Short mmCIF file of C-alpha atoms in Angstrom, two decimals:
data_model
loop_
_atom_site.label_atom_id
_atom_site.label_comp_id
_atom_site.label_asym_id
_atom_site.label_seq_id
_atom_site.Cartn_x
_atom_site.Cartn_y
_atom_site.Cartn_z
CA UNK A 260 20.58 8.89 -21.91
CA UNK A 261 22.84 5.93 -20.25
CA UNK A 262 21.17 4.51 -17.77
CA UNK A 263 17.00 2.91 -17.32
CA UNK A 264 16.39 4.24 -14.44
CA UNK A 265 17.55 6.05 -11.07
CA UNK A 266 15.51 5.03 -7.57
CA UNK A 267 16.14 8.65 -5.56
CA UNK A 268 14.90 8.90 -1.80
CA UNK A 269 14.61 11.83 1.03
CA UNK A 270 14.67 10.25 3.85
CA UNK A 271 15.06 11.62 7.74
CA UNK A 272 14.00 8.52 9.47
CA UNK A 273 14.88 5.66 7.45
CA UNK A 274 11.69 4.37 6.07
CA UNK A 275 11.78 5.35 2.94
CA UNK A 276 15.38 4.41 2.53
CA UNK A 277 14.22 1.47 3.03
CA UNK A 278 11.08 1.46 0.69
CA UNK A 279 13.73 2.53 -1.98
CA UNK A 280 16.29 0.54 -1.80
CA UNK A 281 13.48 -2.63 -2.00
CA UNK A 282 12.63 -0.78 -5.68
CA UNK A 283 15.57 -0.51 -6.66
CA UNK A 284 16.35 -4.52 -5.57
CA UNK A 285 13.36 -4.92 -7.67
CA UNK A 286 14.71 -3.73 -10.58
CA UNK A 287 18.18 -3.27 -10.53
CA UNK A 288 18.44 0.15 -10.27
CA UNK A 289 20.62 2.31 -8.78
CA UNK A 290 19.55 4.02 -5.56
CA UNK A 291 20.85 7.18 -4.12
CA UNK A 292 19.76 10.22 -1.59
CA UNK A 293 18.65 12.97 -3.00
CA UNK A 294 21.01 15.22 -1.25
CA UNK A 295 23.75 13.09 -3.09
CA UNK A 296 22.41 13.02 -6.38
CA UNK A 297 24.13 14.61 -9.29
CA UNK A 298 23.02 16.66 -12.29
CA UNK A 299 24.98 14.11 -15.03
CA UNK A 300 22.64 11.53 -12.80
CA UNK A 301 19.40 12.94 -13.58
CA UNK A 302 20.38 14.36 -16.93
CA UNK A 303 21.36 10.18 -17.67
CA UNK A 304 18.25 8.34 -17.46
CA UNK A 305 14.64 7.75 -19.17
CA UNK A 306 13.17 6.86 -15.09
CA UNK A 307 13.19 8.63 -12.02
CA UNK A 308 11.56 7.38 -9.07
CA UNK A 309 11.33 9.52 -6.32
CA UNK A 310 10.33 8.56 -2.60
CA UNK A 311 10.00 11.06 0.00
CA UNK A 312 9.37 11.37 3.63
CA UNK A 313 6.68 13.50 4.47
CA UNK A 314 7.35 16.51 7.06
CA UNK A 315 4.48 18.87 8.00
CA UNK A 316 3.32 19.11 4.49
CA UNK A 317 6.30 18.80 2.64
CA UNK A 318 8.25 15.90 1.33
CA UNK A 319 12.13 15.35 2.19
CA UNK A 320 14.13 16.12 -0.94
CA UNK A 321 11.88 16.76 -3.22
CA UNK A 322 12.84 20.72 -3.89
CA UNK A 323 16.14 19.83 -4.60
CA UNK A 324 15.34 17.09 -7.11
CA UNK A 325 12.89 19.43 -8.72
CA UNK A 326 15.16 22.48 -9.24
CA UNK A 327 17.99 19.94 -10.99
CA UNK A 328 14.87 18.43 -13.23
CA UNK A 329 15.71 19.07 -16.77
CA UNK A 330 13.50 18.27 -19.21
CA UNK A 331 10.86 16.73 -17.44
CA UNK A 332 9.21 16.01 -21.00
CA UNK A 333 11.21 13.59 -21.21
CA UNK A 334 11.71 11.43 -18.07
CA UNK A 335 9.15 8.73 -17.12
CA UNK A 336 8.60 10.01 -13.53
CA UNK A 337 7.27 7.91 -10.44
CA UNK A 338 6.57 9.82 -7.10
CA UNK A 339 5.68 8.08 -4.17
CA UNK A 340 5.36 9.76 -0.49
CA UNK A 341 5.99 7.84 2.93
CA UNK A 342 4.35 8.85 5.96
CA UNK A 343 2.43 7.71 9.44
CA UNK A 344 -0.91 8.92 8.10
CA UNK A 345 -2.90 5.43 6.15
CA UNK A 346 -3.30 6.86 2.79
CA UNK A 347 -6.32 4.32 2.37
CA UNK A 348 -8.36 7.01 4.17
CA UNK A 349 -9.75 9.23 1.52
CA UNK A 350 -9.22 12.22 3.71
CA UNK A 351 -5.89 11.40 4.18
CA UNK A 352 -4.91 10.70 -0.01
CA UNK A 353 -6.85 14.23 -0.64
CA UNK A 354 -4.48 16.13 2.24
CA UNK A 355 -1.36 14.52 0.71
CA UNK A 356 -2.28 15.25 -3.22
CA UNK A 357 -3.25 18.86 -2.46
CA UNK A 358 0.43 19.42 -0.44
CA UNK A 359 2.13 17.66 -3.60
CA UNK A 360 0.03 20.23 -5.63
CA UNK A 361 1.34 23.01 -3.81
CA UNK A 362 4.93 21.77 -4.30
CA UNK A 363 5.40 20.22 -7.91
CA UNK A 364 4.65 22.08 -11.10
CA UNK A 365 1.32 20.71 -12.85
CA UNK A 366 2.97 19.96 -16.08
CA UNK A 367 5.17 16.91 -13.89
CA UNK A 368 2.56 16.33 -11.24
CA UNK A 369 0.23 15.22 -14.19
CA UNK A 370 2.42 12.89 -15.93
CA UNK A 371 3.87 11.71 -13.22
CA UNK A 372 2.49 8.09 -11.69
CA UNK A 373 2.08 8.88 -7.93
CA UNK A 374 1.72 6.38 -5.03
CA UNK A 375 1.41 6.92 -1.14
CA UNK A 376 3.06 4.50 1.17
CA UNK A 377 2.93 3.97 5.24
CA UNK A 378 5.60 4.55 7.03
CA UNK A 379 6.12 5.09 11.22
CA UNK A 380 6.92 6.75 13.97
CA UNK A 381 10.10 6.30 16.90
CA UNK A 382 9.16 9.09 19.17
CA UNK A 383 12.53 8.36 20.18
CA UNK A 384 14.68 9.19 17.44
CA UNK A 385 12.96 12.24 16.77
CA UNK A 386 14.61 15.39 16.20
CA UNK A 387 14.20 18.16 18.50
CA UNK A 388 11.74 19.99 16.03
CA UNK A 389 9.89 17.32 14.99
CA UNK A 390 9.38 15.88 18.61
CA UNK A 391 7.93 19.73 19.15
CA UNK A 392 5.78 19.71 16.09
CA UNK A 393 3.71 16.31 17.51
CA UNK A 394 3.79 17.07 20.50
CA UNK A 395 1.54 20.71 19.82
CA UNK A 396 0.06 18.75 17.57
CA UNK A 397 -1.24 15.93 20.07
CA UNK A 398 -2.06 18.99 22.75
CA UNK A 399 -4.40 20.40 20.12
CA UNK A 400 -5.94 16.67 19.53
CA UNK A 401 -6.98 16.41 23.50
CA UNK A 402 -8.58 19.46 23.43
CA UNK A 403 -10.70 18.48 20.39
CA UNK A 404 -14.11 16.53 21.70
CA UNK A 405 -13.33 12.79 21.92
CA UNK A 406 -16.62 12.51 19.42
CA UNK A 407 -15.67 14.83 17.10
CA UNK A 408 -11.95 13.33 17.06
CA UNK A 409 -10.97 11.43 13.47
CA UNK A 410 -9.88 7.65 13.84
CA UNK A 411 -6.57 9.41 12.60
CA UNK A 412 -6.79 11.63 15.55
CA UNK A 413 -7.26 9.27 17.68
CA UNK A 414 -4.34 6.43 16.43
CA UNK A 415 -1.70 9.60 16.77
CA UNK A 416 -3.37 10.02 20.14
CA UNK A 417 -2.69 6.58 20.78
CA UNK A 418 0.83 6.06 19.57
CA UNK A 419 2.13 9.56 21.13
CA UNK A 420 5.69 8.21 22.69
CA UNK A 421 5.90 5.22 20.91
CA UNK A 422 7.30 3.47 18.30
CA UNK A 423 5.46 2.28 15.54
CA UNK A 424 5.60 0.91 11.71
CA UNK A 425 3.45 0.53 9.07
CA UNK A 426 6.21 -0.09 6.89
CA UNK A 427 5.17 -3.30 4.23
CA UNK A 428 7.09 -4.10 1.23
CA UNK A 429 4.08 -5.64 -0.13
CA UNK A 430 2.35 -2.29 -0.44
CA UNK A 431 4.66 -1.83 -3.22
CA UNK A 432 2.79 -3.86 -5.93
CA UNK A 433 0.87 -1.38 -7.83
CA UNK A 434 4.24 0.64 -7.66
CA UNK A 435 6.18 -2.30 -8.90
CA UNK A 436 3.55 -2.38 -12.05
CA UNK A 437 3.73 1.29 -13.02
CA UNK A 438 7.68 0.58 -12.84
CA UNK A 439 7.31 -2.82 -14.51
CA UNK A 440 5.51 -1.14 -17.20
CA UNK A 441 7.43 2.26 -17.37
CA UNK A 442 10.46 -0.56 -17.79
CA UNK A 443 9.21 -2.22 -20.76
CA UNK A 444 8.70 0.35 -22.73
#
């Protein structure tokens, strides 16, 4: 293998383009879309980390990156997931871990060092389909009972039409470790 390490991202919006290219700063790593990403890439290096948007339940480039994955045995693998939902709500970590389940074989998901990251919202850069999805989803939230609405619920509620980020490079810290460690090996 030639290189450390390889920082790979999906992003649609631009946060986690941004969360990635502050690892790979970090570390001095190279940094790269996943769309662009090439086999010889992945086949060259001990470390992926992988950052992904997450889309109504899936997470932007991650299929890709997993059908190129050879050898997985043998990669030190980081996975972290951006979205607008706080991940510090157990609710919300258990929604995004069963969705990664669903999507990455067990034999990577387990060896793999996952972390969840905030990210935002610009209602108005939204794609057509994604402007559709929230807005069904915020007609379902006002028909729920205010009482029986989620403090989630009620902060997409909230934000509906606006902009909004959660984005914080010092979130990254117990990220940084894993990689710090991973690193040192």
């Amino acid at each position: 293998m030639d290189q450390r390490g390889l920082v790979i991202y999906g992003s649609v919006y631009g946060t986690t383009r941004q969360y990635a290219r502050a690892i790979a700063g970090r570390f001095d790593l190279p940094c790269r879309p996943a769309a662009e990403v090439g086999q010889q890439e992945l086949d060259g290096c001990r470390l992926l980390i992988f950052g992904g948007g997450l889309y109504a339940g899936g997470v932007a480039g991650l299929r890709r990156l997993l059908r190129m994955l050879r050898r997985p045995e043998e990669k030190d693998i980081v996975l972290f997931t951006v979205g607008i939902a706080d991940p510090a709500v157990p609710e919300n970590a258990a929604h995004i871990r069963r969705s990664l389940e669903r999507q990455v074989p067990a034999g990577i998901l387990e060896r793999a060092r996952v972390f969840h990251l905030r990210g935002g919202i610009d209602y108005g850069a939204l794609g057509p389909v994604h402007r559709a999805m929230m807005a069904m989803l915020c007609r379902q939230l006002r028909k729920k009972d205010p009482a029986q609405r989620s403090s989630e619920d009620q902060a997409v509620l909230d934000t509906y039409g606006k902009a909004i980020s959660f984005f914080s490079l010092d979130s990254l810290g117990p990220l940084e470790e894993a990689v710090s460690a991973l690193l040192a090996r």
